[in-house]
Short mmCIF file of C-alpha atoms in Angstrom, two decimals:
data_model
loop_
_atom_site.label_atom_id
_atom_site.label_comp_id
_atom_site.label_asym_id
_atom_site.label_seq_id
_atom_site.Cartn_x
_atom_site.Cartn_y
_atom_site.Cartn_z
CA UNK A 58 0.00 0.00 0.00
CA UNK A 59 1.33 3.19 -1.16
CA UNK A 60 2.21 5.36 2.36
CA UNK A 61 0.21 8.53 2.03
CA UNK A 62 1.92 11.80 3.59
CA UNK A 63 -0.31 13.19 6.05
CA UNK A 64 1.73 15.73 7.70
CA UNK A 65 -0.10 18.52 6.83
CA UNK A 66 -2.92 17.26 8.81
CA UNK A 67 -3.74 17.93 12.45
CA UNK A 68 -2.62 15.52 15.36
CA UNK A 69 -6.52 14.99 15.43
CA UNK A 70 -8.32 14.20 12.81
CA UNK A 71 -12.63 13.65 12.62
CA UNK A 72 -13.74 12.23 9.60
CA UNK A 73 -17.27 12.67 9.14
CA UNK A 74 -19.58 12.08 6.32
CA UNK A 75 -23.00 10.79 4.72
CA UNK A 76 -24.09 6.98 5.13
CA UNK A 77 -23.27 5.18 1.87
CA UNK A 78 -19.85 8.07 1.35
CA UNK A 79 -17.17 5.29 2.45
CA UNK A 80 -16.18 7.43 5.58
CA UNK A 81 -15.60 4.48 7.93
CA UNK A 82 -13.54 2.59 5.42
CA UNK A 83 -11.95 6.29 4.66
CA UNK A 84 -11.27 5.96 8.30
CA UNK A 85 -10.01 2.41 8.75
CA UNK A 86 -7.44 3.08 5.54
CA UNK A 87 -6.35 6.39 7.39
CA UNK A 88 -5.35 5.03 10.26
CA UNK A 89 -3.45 2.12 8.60
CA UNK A 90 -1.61 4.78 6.98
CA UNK A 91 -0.75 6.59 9.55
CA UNK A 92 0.61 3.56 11.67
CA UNK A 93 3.20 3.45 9.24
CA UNK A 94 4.66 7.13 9.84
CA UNK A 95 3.93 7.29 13.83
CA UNK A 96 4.05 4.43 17.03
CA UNK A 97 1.26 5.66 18.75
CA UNK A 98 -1.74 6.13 16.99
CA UNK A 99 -5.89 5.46 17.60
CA UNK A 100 -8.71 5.09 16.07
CA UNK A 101 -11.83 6.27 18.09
CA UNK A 102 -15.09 5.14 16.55
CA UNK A 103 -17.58 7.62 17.77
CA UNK A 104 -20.49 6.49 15.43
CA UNK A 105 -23.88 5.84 17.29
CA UNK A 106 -25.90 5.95 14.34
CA UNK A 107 -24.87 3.26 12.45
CA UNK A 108 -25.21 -0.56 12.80
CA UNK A 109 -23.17 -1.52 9.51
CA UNK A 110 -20.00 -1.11 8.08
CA UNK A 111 -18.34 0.54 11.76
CA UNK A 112 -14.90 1.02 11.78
CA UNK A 113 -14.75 -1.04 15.04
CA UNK A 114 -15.40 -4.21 13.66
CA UNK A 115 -12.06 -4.13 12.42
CA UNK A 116 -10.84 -3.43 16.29
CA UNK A 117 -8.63 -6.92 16.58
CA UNK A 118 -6.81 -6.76 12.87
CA UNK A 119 -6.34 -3.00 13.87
CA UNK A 120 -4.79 -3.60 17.19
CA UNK A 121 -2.95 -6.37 15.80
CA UNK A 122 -1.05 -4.10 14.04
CA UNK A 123 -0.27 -2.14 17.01
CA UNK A 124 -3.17 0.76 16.47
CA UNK A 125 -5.26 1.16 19.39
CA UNK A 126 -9.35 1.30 19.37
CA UNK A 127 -12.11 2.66 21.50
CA UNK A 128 -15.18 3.02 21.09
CA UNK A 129 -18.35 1.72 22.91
CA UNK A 130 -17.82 0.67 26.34
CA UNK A 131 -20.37 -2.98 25.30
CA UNK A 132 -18.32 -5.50 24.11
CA UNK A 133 -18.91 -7.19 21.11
CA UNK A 134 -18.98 -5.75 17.33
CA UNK A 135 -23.03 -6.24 16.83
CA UNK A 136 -23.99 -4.47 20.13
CA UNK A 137 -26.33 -1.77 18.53
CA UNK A 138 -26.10 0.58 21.66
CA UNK A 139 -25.11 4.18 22.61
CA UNK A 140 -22.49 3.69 25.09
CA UNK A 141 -18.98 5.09 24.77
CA UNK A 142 -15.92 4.16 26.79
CA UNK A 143 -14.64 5.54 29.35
CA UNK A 144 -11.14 5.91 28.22
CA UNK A 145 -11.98 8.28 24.62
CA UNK A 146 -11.00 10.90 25.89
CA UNK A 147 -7.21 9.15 26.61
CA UNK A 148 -5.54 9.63 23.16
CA UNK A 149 -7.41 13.11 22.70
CA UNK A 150 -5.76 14.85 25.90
CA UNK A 151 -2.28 12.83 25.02
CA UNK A 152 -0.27 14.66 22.80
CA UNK A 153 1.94 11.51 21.75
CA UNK A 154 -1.01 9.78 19.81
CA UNK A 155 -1.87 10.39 16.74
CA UNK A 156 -5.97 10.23 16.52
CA UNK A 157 -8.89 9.37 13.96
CA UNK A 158 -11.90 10.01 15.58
CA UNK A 159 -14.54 8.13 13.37
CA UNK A 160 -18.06 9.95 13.63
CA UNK A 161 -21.46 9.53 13.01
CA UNK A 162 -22.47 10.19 9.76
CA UNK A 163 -25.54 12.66 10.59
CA UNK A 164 -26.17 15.64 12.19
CA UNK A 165 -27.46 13.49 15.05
CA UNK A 166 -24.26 11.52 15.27
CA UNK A 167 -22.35 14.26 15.51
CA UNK A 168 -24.08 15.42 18.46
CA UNK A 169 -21.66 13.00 20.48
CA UNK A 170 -19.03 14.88 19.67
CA UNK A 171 -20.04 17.49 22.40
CA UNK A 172 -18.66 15.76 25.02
CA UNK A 173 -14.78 16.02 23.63
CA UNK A 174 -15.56 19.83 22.03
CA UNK A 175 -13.45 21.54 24.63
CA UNK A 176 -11.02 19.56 24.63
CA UNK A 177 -10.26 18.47 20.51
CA UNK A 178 -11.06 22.35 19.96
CA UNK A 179 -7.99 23.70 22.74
CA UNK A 180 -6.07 21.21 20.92
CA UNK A 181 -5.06 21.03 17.04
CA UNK A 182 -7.63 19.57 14.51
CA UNK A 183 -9.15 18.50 11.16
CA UNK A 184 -12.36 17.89 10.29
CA UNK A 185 -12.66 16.62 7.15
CA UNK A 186 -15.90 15.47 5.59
CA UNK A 187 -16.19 12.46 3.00
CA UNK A 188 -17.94 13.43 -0.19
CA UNK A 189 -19.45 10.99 -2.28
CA UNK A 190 -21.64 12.23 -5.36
CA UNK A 191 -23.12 8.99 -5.91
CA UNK A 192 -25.73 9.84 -2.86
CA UNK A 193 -28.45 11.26 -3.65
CA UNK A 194 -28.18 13.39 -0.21
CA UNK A 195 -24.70 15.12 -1.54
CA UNK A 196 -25.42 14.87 -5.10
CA UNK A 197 -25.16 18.87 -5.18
CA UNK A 198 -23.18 21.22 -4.29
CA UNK A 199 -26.03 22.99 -2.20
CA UNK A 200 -26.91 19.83 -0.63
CA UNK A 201 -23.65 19.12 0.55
CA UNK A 202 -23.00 22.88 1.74
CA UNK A 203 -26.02 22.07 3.84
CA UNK A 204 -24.97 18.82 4.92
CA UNK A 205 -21.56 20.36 6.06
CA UNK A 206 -23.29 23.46 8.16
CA UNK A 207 -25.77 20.43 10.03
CA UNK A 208 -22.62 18.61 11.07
CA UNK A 209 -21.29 21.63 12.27
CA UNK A 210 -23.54 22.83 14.10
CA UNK A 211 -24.34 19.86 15.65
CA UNK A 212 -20.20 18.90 16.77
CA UNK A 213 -19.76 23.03 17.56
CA UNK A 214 -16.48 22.57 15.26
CA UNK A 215 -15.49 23.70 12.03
CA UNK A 216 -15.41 21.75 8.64
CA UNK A 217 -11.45 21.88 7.46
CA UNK A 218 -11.47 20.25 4.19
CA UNK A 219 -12.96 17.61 2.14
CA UNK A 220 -12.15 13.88 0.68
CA UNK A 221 -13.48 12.95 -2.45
CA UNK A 222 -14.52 9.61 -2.00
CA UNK A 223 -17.03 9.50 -5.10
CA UNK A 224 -17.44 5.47 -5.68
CA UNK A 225 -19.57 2.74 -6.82
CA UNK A 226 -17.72 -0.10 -4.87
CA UNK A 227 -15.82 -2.19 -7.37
CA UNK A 228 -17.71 -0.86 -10.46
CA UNK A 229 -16.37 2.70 -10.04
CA UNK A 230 -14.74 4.48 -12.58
CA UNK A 231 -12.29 7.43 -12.92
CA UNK A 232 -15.24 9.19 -14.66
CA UNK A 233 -17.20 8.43 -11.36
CA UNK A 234 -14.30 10.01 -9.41
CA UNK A 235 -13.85 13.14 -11.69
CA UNK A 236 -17.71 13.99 -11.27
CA UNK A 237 -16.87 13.98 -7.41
CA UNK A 238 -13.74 15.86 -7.33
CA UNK A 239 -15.97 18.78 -9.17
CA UNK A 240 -18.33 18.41 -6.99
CA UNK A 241 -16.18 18.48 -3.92
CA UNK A 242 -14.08 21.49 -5.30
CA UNK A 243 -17.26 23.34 -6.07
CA UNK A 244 -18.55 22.64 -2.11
CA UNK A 245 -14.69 23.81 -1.01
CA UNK A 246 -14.47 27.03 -2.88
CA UNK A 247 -17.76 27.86 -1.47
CA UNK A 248 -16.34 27.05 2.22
CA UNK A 249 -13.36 28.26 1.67
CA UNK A 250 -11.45 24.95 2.79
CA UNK A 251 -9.57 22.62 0.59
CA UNK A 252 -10.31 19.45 -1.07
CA UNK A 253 -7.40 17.34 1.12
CA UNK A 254 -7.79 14.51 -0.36
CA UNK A 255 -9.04 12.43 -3.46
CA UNK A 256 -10.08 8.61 -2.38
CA UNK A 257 -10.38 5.73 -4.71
CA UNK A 258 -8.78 2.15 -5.14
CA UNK A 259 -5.56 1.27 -6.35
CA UNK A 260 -6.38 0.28 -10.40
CA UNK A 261 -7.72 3.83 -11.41
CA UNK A 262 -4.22 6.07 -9.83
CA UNK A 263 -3.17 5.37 -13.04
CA UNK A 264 -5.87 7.71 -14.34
CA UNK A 265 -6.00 10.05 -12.12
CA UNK A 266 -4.84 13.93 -14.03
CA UNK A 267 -1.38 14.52 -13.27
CA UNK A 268 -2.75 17.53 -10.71
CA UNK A 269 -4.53 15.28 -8.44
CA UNK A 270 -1.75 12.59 -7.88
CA UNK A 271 0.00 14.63 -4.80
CA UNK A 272 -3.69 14.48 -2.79
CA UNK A 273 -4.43 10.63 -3.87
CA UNK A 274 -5.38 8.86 -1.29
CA UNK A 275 -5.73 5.17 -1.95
CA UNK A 276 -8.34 3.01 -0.72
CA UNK A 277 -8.31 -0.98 0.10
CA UNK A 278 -11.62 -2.13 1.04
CA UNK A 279 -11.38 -3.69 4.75
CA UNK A 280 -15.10 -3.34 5.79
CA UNK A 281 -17.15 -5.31 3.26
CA UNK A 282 -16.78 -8.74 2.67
CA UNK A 283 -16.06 -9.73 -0.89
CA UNK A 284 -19.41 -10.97 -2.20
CA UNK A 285 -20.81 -7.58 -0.91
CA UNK A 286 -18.38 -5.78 -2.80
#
């Protein structure tokens, strides 16, 4: 996997987006990334909302690989409930970890977020929202400027910048990807944040125009099974 550099991204990092926009798996690739350019780094999965496709259900192969994960306090990856460990807030206050905080993907699931606002917003953060123009909720640019403002309003925390993840699982195509990244560079001019990064898997980089190649992020899929795919 090619080792993204992610240095010009905050020590904590909330990715956030719509159900269906790949922001888990966004997630779960992230942090795999990031394990290999830091020791200490976790992955908090803060989505409430949810029952499929959470980044925690990868929590053993993750912390195999020496990444810690926290997120409810119930044990056991089909446990549909609201509770949240006790020890979240761990990584977030220590300044050796590197952290992806894995949100809910609504303006209700980002509600959770309250408890930790103090504290991620004394710190130094990113919040950067997966785009995917396939759904018909941020097919637009208007739809996903609202989108954006619901999220933060709900966290109290700024939107940084944006990830295209436009995809159609394994059918996907670079034109698929090209309608997002308009779409998501649209939505950033408007905000006046950047489009950090431009998702997809492995067998379209080729494709990608030479100007995008610095911000391609690559993405393995971890969270569905293959017949799902």
């Amino acid at each position: 996997m090619r080792v993204v550099n992610t240095i010009k991204d905050k020590r904590i990092r909330i990715i956030c987006g719509h159900y269906g926009s790949g922001k888990s798996e966004f997630s779960v690739n992230y942090i795999k990334n990031l394990k290999k350019n830091y020791d200490k780094v976790a992955l908090i999965d803060l989505d409430v909302v949810n029952p499929y496709f959470r980044s925690r259900e990868k929590a053993e192969e993750l912390e195999n690989e020496g990444i810690r994960v926290i997120s409810s306090s119930i044990k056991g990856s089909n446990a549909d409930l609201p509770s949240l460990a006790g020890d979240i807030n761990v990584p977030i206050l220590d300044k050796s970890y590197e952290v992806v905080i894995d949100l809910g993907g609504d303006s209700v699931g980002a509600r959770v977020l309250g408890r930790y606002r103090e504290d991620i917003a004394n710190d130094s953060y990113d919040m950067l929202v997966v785009l995917n123009a396939n759904r018909p909720e941020t097919h637009t640019p208007q739809q996903a400027i609202t989108y954006i403002k619901s999220i933060e309003e709900s966290a109290g925390l700024k939107v940084t910048g944006i990830v295209n993840n436009t995809h159609l699982l394994k059918s996907t195509t670079i034109e698929d990807v090209m309608r997002g990244q308009k779409l998501a560079e649209e939505v950033a001019q408007e905000l006046g944040i950047d489009v950090r990064y431009t998702a997809c898997m492995e067998r379209l980089a080729d494709e990608l125009p030479e100007e995008l190649k610095d911000r391609y992020f690559p993405i393995g899929m971890h969270l569905r099974k293959e017949w799902m795919s």
